[in-house]
mmCIF file of C-alpha atoms in Angstrom:
data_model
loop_
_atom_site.group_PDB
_atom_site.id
_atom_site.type_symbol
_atom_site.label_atom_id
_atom_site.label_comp_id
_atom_site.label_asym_id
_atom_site.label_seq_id
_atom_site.Cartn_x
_atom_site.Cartn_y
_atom_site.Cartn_z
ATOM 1 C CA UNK A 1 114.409 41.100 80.340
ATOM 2 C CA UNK A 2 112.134 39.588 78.018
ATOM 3 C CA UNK A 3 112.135 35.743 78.309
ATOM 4 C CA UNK A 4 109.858 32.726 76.985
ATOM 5 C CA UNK A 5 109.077 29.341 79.202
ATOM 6 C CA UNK A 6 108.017 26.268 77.401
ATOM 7 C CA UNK A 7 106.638 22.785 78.554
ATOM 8 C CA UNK A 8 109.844 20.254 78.991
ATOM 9 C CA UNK A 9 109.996 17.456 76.990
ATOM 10 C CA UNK A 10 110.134 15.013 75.722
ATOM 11 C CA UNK A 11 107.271 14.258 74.571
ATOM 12 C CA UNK A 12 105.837 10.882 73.007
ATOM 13 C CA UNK A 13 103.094 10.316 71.583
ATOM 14 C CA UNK A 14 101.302 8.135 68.859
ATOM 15 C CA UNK A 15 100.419 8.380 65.338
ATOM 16 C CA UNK A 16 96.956 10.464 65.524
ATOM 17 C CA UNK A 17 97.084 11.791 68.673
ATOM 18 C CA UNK A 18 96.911 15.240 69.637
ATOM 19 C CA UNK A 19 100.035 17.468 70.444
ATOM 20 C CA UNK A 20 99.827 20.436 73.175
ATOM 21 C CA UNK A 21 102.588 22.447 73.404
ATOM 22 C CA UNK A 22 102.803 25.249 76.012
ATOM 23 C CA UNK A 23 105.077 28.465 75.872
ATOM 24 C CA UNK A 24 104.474 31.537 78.251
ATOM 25 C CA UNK A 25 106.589 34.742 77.905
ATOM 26 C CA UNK A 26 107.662 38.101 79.346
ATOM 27 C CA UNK A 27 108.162 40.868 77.756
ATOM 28 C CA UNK A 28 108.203 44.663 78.477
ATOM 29 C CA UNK A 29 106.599 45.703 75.235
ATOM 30 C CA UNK A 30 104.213 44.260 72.643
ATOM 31 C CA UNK A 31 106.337 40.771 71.164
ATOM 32 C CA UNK A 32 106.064 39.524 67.802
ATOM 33 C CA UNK A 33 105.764 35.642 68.847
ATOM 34 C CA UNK A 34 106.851 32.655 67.253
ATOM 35 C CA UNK A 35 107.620 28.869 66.804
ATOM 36 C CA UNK A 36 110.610 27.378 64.936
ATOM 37 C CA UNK A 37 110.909 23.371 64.018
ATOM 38 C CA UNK A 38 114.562 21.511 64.191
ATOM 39 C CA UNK A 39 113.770 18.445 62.199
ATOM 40 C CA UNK A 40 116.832 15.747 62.722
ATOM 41 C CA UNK A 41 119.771 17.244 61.256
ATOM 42 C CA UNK A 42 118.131 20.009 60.169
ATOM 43 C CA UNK A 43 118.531 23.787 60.589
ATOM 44 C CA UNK A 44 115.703 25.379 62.686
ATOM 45 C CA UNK A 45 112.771 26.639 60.455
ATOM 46 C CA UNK A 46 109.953 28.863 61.118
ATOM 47 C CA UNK A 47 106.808 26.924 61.630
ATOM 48 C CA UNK A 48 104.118 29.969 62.450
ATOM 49 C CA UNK A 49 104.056 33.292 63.944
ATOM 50 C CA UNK A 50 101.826 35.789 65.569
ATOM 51 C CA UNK A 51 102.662 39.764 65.740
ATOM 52 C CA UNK A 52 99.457 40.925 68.126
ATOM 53 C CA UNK A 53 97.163 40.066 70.604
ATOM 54 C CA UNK A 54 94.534 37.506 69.037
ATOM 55 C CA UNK A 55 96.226 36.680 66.219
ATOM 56 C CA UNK A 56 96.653 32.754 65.008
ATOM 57 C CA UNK A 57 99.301 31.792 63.305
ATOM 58 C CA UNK A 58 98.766 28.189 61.152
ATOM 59 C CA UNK A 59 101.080 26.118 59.276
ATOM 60 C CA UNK A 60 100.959 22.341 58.400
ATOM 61 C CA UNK A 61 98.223 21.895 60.288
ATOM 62 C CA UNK A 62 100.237 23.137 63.772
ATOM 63 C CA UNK A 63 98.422 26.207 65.497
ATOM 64 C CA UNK A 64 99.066 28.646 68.409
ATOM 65 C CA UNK A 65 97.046 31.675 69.046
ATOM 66 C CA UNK A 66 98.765 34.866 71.052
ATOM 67 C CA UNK A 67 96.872 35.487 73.800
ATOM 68 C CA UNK A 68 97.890 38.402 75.365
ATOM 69 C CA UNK A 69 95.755 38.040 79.127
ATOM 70 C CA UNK A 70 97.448 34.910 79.857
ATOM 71 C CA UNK A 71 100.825 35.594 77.946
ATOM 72 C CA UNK A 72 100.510 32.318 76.728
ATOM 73 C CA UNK A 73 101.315 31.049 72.753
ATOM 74 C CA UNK A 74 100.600 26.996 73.134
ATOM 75 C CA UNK A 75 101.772 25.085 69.955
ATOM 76 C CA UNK A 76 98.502 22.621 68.917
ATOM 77 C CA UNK A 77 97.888 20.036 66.408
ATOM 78 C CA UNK A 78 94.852 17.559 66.102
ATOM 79 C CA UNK A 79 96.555 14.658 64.765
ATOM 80 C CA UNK A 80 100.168 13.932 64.428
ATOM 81 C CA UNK A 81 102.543 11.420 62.010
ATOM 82 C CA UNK A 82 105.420 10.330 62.514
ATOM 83 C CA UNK A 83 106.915 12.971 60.285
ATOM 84 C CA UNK A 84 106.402 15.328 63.189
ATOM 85 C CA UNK A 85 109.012 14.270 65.529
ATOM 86 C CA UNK A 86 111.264 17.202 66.257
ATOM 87 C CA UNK A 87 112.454 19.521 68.561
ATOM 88 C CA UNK A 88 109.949 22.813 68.561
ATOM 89 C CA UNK A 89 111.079 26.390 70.011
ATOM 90 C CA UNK A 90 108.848 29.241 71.387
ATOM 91 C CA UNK A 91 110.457 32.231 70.814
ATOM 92 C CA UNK A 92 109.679 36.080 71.232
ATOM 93 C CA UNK A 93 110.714 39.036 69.494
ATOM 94 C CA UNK A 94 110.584 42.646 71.229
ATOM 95 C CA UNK A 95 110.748 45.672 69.735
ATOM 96 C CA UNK A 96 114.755 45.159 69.080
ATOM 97 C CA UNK A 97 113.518 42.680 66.415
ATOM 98 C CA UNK A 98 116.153 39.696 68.591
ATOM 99 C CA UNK A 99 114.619 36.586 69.196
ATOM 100 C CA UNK A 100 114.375 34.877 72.791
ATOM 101 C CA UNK A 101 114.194 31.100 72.698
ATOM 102 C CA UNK A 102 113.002 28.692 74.691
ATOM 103 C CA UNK A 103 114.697 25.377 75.590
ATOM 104 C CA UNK A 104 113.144 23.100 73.310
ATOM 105 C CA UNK A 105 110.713 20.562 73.576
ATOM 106 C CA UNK A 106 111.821 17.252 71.487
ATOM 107 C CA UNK A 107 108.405 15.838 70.506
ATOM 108 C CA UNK A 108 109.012 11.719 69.243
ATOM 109 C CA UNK A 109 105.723 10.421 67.476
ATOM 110 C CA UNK A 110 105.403 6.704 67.125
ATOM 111 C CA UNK A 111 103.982 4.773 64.216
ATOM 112 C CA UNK B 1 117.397 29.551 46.589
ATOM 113 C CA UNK B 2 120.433 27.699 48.533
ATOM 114 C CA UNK B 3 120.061 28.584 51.916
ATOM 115 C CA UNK B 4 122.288 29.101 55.102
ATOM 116 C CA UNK B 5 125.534 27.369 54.834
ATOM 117 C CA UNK B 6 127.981 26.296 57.427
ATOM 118 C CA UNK B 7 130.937 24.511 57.977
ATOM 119 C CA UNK B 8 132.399 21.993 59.297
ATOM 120 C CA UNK B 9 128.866 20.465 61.024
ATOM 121 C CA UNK B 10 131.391 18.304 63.517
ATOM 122 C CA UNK B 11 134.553 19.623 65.067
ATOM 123 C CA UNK B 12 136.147 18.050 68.155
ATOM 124 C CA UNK B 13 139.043 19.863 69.584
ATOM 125 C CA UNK B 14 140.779 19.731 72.930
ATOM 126 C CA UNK B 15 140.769 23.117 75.721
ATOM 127 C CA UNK B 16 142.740 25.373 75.036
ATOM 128 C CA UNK B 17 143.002 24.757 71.387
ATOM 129 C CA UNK B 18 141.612 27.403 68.518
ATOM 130 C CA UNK B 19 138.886 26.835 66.209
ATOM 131 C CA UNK B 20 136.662 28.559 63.351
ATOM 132 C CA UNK B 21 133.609 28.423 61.898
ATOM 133 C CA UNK B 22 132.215 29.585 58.667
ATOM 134 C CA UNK B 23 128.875 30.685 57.349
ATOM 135 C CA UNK B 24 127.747 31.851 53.995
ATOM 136 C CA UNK B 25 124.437 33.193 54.230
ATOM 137 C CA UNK B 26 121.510 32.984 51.729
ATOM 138 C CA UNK B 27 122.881 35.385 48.483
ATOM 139 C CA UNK B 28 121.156 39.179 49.165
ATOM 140 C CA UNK B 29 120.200 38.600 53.065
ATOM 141 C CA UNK B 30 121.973 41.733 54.854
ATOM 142 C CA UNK B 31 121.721 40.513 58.306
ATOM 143 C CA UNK B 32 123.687 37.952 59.808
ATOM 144 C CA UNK B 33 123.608 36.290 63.338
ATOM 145 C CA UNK B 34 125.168 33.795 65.363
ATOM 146 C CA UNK B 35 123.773 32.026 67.768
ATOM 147 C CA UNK B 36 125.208 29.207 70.495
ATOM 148 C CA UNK B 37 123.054 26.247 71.755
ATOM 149 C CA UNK B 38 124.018 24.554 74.234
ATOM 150 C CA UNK B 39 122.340 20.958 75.125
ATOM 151 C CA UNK B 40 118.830 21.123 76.326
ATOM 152 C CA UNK B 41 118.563 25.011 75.766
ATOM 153 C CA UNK B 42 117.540 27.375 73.121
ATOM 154 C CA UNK B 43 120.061 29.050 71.198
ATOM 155 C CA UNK B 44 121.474 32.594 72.648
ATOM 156 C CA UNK B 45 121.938 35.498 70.244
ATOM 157 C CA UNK B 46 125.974 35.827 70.109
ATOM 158 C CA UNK B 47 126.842 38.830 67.529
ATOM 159 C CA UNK B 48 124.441 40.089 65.043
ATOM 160 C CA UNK B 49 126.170 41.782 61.535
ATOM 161 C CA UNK B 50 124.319 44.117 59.123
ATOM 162 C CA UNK B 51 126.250 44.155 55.958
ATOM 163 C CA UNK B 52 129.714 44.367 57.246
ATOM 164 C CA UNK B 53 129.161 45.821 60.124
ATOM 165 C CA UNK B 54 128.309 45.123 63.802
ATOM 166 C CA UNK B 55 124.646 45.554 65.262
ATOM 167 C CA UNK B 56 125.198 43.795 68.664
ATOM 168 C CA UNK B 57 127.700 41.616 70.098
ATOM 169 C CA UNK B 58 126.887 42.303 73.992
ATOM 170 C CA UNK B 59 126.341 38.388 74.214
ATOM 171 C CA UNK B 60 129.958 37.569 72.764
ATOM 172 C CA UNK B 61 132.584 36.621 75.449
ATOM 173 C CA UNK B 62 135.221 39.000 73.622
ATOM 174 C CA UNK B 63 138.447 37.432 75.952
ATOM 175 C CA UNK B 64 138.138 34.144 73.622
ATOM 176 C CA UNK B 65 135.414 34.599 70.560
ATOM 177 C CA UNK B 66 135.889 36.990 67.808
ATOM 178 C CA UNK B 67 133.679 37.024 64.467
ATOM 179 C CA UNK B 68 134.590 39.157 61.134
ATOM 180 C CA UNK B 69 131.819 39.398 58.334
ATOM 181 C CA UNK B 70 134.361 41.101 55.337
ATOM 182 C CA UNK B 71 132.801 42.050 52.429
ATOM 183 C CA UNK B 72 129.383 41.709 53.800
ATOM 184 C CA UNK B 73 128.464 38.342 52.773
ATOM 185 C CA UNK B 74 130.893 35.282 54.386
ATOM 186 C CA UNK B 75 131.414 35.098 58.044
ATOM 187 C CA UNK B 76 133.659 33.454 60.154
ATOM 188 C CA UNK B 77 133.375 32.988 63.913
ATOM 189 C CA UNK B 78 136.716 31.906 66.059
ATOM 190 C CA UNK B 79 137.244 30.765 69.848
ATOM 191 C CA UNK B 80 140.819 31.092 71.146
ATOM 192 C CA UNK B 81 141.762 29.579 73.273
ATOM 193 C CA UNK B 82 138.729 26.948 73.918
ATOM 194 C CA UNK B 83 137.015 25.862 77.273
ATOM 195 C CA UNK B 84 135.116 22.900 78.192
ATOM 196 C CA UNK B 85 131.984 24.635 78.411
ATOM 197 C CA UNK B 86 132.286 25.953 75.170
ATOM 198 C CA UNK B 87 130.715 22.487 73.745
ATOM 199 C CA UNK B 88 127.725 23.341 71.877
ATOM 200 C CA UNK B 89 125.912 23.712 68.189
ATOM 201 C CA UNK B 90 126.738 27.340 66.615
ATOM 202 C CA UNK B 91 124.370 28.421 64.355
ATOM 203 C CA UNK B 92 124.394 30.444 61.769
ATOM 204 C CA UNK B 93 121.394 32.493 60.597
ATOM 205 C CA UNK B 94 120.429 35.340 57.953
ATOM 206 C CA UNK B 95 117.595 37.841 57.285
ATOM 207 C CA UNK B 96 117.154 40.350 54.637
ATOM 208 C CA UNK B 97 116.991 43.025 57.369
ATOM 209 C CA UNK B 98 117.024 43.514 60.666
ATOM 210 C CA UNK B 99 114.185 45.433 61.243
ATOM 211 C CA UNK B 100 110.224 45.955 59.487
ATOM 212 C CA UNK B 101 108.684 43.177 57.765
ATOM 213 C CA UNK B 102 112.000 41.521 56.284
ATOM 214 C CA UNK B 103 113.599 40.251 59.760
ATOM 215 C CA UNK B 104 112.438 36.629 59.543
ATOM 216 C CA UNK B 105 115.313 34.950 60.427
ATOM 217 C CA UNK B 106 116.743 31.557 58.262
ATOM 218 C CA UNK B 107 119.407 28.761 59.811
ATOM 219 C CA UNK B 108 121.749 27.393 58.883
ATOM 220 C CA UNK B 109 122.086 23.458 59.660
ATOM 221 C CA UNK B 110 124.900 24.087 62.487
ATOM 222 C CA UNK B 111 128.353 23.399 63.823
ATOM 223 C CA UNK B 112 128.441 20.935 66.597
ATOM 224 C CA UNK B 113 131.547 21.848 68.730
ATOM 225 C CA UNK B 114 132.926 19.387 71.241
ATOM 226 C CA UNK B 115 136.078 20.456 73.540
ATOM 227 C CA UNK B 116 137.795 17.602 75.810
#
């Protein structure tokens, strides 16, 4: 079944460094991919997505390209803030339209 | 817009005891899901409603949960009797479809269930 692998956690790091994420997947067919954010006390949100190969899906200044060769949809940002600490999810979604999570990755950013 | 609401965001209950859960979903959104997330994993797909109406509950241990969405809107999940390993946040989600362009997918803020 169709399954997604991301980097364990946690992760600290400080104010302006950079943030690497990584989430590999399997899937039968052609996955929509995906990352949500779970701020503290928050609900999950969606951060980006990607629905084919190549594609780069951006959002507050967080990327992750779907690259379909190495199965691979690694979460990146240049420079983080504090505001960034969170738990992040790689998830998939086959052609049934479910999502397949991860198991989190709690990401702590100090000033 | 209001989004995904839940309630109550803490319950603590002992085994063997009942409890529910309730979700409103954002107003128009046809699909709803619940998920469970246990510590340290993603959440797991549990029962998935369109309108009133059951897409997919293969996921939902049917000897103790049970979930109703009446009228299409509110929804209520319910484990009788509890186990320990039952602890966990229960989220609620909603979509304005299941399928297409209009499945994005938007949580609720979550019960957190403890059983002792």
């Amino acid at each position: 079944g169709d399954s997604v692998t991301q980097m364990e956690g946690p992760v600290t790091l400080s104010e302006e460094a950079c943030l690497t994420i990584n989430c590999t997947y399997t899937a039968t067919g052609y996955p929509s991919l995906f990352w949500y954010v779970q701020y503290p006390g928050e609900g999950l949100q969606l951060l980006l997505k990607a629905t084919k190969a190549d594609d780069k899906g951006s959002n507050k200044g967080f990327e992750a390209t779907y690259r379909k060769e190495t199965t691979s949809f690694h979460l990146e940002k240049g420079s983080v803030q504090v505001s960034d600490s969170a738990v992040y999810f790689c998830a998939l979604s086959d052609d049934d339209y479910k999502l397949s999570f991860g198991a989190g990755t709690t990401v702590t950013v100090r000033a | 817009e209001a989004g995904v609401a839940q309630s109550p965001r803490y319950k603590i209950i002992e085994k063997r005891q009942s409890v529910a859960f309730w979700c409103n979903p954002i107003s128009g959104h046809a699909t709803l899901y619940w998920y469970q997330q246990i510590l340290g994993q993603g959440p797991k797909l549990l029962i998935q409603f369109q309108n009133n109406g059951v897409v997919d509950d293969s996921q939902l241990p049917k000897d103790r949960f049970s979930a109703e969405r009446l009228k299409g809107v509110d929804s209520t999940l319910k484990i009788q009797p509890a186990k320990l390993e039952d602890s966990a946040v229960y989220l609620c989600a909603s979509s304005l479809s299941w399928d297409g362009a209009s499945y994005e997918q938007y949580f609720g803020p979550g019960t957190r269930l403890t059983v002792t």
